[in-house]
Structures are given as structure tokens and as C-alpha cells.
Coordinates of C-alpha atoms and ligand atoms in Angstrom, one line a residue:
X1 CA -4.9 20.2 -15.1
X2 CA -1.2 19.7 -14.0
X3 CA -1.8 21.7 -11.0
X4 CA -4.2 19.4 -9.8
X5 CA -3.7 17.3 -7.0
X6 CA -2.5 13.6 -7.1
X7 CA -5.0 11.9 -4.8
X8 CA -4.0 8.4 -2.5
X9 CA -6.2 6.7 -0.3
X10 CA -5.5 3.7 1.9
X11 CA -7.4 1.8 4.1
X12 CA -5.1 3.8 7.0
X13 CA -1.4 4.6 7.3
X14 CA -0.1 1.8 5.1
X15 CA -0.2 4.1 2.0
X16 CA 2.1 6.9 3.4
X17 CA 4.5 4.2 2.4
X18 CA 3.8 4.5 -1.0
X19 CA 3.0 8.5 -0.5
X20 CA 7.3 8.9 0.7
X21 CA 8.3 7.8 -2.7
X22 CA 5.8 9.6 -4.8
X23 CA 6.9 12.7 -3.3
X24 CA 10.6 12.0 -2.8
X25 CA 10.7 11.5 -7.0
X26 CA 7.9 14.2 -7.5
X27 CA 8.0 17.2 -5.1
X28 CA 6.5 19.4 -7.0
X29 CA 3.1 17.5 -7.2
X30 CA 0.3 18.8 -4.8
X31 CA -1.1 15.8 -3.0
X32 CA -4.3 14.5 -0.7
X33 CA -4.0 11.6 1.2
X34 CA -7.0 9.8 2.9
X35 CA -6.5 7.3 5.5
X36 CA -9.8 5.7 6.0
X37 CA -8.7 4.6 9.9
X38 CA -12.4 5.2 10.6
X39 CA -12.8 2.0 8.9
X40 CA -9.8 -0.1 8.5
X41 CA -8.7 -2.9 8.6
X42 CA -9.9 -3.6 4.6
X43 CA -8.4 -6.8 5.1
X44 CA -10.9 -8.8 6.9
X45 CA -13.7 -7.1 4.8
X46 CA -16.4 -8.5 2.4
X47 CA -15.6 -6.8 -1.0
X48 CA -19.2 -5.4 -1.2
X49 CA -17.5 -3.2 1.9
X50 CA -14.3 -2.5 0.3
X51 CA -16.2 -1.4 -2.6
X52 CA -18.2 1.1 -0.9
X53 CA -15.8 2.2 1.2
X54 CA -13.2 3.2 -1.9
X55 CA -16.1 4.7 -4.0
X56 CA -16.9 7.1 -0.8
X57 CA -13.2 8.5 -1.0
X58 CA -12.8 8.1 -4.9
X59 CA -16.0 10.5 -5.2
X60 CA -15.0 13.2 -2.6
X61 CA -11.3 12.7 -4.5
X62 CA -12.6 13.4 -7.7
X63 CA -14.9 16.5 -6.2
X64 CA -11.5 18.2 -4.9
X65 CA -10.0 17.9 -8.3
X66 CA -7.7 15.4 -8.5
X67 CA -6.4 14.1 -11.9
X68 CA -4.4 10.6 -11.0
X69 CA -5.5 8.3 -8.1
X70 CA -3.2 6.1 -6.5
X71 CA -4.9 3.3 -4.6
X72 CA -2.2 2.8 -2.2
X73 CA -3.8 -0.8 -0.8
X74 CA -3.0 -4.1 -2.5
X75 CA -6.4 -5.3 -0.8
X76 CA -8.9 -2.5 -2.2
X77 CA -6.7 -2.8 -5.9
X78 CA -7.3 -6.5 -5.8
X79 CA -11.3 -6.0 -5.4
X80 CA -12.2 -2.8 -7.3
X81 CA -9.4 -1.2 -9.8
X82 CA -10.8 -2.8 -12.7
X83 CA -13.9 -1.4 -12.4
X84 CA -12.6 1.6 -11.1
X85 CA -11.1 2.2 -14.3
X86 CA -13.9 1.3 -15.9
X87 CA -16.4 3.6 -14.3
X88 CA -14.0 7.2 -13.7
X89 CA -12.6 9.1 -16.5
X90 CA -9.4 9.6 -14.9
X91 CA -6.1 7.3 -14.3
X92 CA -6.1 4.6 -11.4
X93 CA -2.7 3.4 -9.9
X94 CA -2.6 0.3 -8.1
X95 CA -0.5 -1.8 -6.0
X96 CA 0.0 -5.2 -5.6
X97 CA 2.3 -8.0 -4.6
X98 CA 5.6 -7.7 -6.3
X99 CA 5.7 -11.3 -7.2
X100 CA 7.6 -10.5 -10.3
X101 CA 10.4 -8.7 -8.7
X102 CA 10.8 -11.1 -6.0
X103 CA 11.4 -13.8 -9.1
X104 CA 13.8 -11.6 -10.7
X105 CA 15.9 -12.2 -7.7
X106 CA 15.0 -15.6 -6.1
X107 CA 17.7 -18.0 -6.4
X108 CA 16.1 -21.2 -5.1
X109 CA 12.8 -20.4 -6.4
X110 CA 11.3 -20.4 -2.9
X111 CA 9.2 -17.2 -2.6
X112 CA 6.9 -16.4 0.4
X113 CA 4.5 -13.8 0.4
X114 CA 3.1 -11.5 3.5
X115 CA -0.4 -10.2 2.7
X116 CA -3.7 -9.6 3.8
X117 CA -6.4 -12.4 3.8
X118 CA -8.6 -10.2 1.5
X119 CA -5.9 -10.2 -1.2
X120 CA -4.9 -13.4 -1.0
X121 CA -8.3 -14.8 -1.9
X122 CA -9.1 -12.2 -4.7
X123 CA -9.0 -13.7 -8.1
X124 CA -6.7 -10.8 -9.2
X125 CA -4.0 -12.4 -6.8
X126 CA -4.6 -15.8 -7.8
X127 CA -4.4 -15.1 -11.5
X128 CA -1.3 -13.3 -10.6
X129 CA 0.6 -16.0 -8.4
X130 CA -0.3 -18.8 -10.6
X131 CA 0.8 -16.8 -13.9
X132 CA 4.3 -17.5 -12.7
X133 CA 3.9 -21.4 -10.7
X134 CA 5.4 -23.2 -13.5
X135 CA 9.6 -21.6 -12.2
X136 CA 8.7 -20.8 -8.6
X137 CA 6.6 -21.7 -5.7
X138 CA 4.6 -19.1 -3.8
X139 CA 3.8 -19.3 -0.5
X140 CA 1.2 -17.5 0.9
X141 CA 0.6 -16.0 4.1
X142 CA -2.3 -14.2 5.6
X143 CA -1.3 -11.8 7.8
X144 CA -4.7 -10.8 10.6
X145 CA -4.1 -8.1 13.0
X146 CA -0.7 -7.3 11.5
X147 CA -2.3 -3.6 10.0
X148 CA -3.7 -2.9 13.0
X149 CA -0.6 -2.5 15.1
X150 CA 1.0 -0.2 12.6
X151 CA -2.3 1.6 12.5
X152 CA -1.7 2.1 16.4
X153 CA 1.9 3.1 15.9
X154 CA 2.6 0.0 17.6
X155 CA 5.9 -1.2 15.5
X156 CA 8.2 -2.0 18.5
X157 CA 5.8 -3.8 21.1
X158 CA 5.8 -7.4 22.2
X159 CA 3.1 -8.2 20.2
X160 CA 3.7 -6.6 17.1
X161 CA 6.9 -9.2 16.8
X162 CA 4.8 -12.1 18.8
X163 CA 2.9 -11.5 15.0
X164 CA 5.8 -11.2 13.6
X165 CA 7.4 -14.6 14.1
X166 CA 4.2 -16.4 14.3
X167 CA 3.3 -14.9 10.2
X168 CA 7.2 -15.6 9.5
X169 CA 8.0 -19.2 11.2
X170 CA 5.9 -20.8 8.3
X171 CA 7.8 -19.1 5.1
X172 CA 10.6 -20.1 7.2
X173 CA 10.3 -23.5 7.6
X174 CA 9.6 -23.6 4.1
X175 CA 13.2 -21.7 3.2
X176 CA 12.2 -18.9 1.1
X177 CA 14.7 -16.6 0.3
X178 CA 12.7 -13.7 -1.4
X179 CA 9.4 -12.2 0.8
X180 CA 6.9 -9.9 -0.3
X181 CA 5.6 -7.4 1.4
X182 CA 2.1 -7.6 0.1
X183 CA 0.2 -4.6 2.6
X184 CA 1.3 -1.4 2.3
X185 CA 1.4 -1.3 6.4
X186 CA 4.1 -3.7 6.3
X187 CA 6.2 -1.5 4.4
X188 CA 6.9 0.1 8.3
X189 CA 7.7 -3.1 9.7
X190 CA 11.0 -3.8 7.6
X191 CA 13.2 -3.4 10.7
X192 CA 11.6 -5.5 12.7
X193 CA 11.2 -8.5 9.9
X194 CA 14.9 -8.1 9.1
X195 CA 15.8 -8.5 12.5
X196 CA 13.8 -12.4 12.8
X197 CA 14.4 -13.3 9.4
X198 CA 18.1 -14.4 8.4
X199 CA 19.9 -11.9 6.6
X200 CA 20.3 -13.6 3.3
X201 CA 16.5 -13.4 2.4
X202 CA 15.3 -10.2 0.4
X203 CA 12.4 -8.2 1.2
X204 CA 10.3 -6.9 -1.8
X205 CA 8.4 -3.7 -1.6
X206 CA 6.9 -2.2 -4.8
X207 CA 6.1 1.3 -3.0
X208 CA 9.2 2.9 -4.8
X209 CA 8.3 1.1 -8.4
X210 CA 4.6 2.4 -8.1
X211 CA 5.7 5.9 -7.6
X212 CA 7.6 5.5 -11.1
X213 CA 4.7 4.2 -12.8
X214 CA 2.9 7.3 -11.3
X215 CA 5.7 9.1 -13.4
X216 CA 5.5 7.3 -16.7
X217 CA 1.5 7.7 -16.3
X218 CA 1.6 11.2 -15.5
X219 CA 4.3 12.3 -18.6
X220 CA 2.2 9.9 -21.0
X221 CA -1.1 12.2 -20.1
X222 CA 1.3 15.2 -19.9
X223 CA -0.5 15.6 -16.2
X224 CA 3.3 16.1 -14.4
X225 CA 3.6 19.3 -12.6
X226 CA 6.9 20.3 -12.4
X227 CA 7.4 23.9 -10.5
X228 CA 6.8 25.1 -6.7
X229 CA 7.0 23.0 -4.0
X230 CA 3.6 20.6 -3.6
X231 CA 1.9 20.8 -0.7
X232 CA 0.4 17.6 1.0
X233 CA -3.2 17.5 2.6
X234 CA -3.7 14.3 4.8
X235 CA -7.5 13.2 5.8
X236 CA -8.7 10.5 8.5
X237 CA -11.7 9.3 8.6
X238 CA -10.9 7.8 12.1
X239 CA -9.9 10.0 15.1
X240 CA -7.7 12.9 14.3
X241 CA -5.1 12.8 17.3
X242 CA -4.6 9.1 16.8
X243 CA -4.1 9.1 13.4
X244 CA -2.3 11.8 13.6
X245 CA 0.0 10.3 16.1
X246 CA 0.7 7.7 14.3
X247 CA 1.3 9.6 10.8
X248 CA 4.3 11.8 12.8
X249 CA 5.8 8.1 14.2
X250 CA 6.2 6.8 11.1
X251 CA 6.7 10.1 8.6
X252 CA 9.1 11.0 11.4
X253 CA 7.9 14.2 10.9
X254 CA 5.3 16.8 12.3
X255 CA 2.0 16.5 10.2
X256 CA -1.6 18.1 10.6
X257 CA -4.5 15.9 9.7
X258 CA -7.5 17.2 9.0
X259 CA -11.1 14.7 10.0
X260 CA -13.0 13.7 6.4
X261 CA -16.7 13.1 7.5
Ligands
LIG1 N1 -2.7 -1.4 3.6 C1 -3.6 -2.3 3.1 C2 -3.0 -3.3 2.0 O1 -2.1 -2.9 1.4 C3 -4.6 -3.0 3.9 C4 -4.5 -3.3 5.3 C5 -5.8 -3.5 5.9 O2 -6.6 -2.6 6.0 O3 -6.1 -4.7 6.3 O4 -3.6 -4.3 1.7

């Protein structure tokens, strides 16, 4: 069972994010990634249709063998994990908004967070940002159309940072010095945030601390493979070159992606 592949899905890209760390801490791990560009965005979707969508790729996951599976998408964890867990005898890993970190380091108790509107109005979020109200304030900001130009590979453009500083003037105004980055797609945007926001407010990412929990959950089941180089398998259910454009622009590195039906 330790040979068997890790498998991560994201609605897209976004999830590579989280896919450099796992296999920066964990090379020898074999692992299949499926971005479902076919049909992202998640975050403007009903759950019923995040739902489905994550079942399709947790099934054909499970069919190739995979004994861990990392839902690398705060806004499909937020709707189905639970009953993920629930309903597939194997390990989910989730990620979402690193609202604890970011109050670990706040100093003025100011914290704004950048996230889809899907997982800003799923009840796992709410629970989440109002378990810690009482010391800090949140501030929440949906972020439409923000996926879709990393999707395109479009980091750099005019209006990729015309979003940019439209998303960021309001956590602005309202001083935060701590923001989460609550999409995985964001994760590719750092450069550009850093350079409109000041340089005294922290960015929080949890890709790197949800690559460790993948370690503690993988020693725990005694699942971790550890000889041979892994290999890595990356799917699209979108179109193949662009996809795959976009996977060498931000992997910074040649990649063949394979179309999932
Ligand atoms: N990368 C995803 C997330 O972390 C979703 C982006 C989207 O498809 O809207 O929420």
C-alpha cells in the first residue's frame, strides 16, 4: 500500500501549489494530480456542483489506487470533506484558510482574508472565522475572476493587478496587517500582492503546513513511501495544451498532461 499513489485534485492549477511542497518534503511519493480546468472555477458554484464534481475525480482516484487524497481546494474542502471522510475508507486532506496562523502573528489583531465566494459562505468557514472573533477581527473578501487568470497563466497582465488592487484596497483601508491567502490559485500571485500591499503586512499560505500534515497522516497509517524517486502524473479535464501551458508557467518546469475524460 505504500507504493500507491498520493492523489490531489483541484478545481485547476491552484493545487500545484500545494503539490510543490508535498513533493519538495516527500520525493519519493508517486503522485496524480487532477486539475478539473474543464470545469473550474468551483468558486462561483452551487455545492450540489462542487459535490459532484469532486466525487467524479475522488472515484477515478480511488480506481487508480491511491491511498491518501489531498483536496488541494479550500472551496471543495469547505463543501464536501466531511462527508468525504465519511463515505471513502481512505484518508482526506484538506485545506483551508489559515486563520490560525495569521493570529499567531497579527500584532493589531486586524486580519483580512482573500478567498473565494464559495468558501466564504460555507458554514465550515464561518464556524471557523467566528471560533476566533472574540481577539481578532476578520475581514473577508470574495475574490470573483481572481482563479481564472491564474488558470490562464495570466499573473503579470493589467487586469490580473486591476483585480488585484480592487480585492486589496478594502483590507487596506481597513489596516490589516496579516492576509490569508484562502485559494490555492492565489498561492501564484504572491509577487504581485507584495508588490501593492505595504511591506510590513504578512501573507499566510497553509500549502507548506498541509504537506506536513500529509506526513504526520501518512507515518500514523504507516502509508509513507520512502525509496526511488516518485513520479508525478498530472490530468486536465479542460484542454490539454492550455492547461498544460499554464502548469510549465507556474511549475517553471516542462510537464506532460495527460486529458481525463
Ligand atoms: N483553488 C480553489 C480554492 O482553493 C478554487 C478556485 C476556484 O475554482 O474558484 O478555493
Amino acid at each position: 500500500m505504500d507504493n500507491q499513489p498520493i492523489g490531489i485534485f483541484d478545481s485547476g492549477v491552484g493545487g500545484l501549489s500545494v503539490l510543490q511542497h508535498i513533493h519538495q518534503l516527500l520525493p519519493h511519493e508517486n503522485i496524480l494530480y487532477v486539475a478539473d480546468s474543464g470545469h473550474a472555477p468551483y468558486g462561483c458554484k452551487d455545492e450540489s456542483y462542487i459535490e459532484q464534481r469532486s466525487r467524479v475525480i475522488t472515484e477515478h482516484l480511488l480506481a487508480q489506487g491511491v491511498k491518501v487524497i489531498v483536496i488541494a481546494c479550500n472551496t471543495a474542502t469547505a463543501s464536501i470533506i466531511e462527508k468525504f471522510r465519511q463515505q471513502y475508507g481512505i484518508p482526506f486532506i484538506g485545506v483551508e484558510p489559515g486563520i490560525k496562523p495569521a493570529i499567531a502573528i497579527t500584532k493589531n489583531n486586524n486580519i483580512g482574508v482573500m478567498a473565494t465566494s464559495g468558501t466564504l459562505s460555507s458554514d465550515r468557514y464561518n464556524e471557523l472565522s467566528q471560533r476566533f472573533s472574540r481577539d481578532v477581527t476578520v475581514y473577508s473578501q470574495s475574490c470573483p475572476g481572481l482563479a481564472d487568470q491564474v488558470e490562464a497563466g495570466l499573473l503579470d497582465t493589467p487586469e490580473t493587478i486591476h483585480l488585484l488592487e480592487k480585492y486589496l484596497s478594502p483590507l487596506l483601508v481597513r489596516q490589516v496587517d496579516t492576509i490569508v491567502l484562502g485559494c490555492t490559485h492565489y498561492s501564484f500571485l504572491r509577487d504581485q500582492i507584495q508588490l501593492i500591499i505595504n511591506d510590513e503586512i504578512q501573507l499566510v499560505d497553509t500549502s507548506r503546513a498541509i504537506a506536513q500534515q500529509l506526513i504526520r497522516v501518512l507515518e500514523k497509517e504507516a502509508l509513507l513511501k520512502t525509496s526511488d524517486r516518485g513520479l508525478i502524473h498530472y490530468y486536465t479535464t479542460g484542454a490539454i495544451d492550455k492547461t498544460q501551458t499554464t502548469m510549465r508557467c507556474l511549475l517553471k518546469k516542462d510537464v506532460m498532461v495527460k486529458y481525463l475524460p
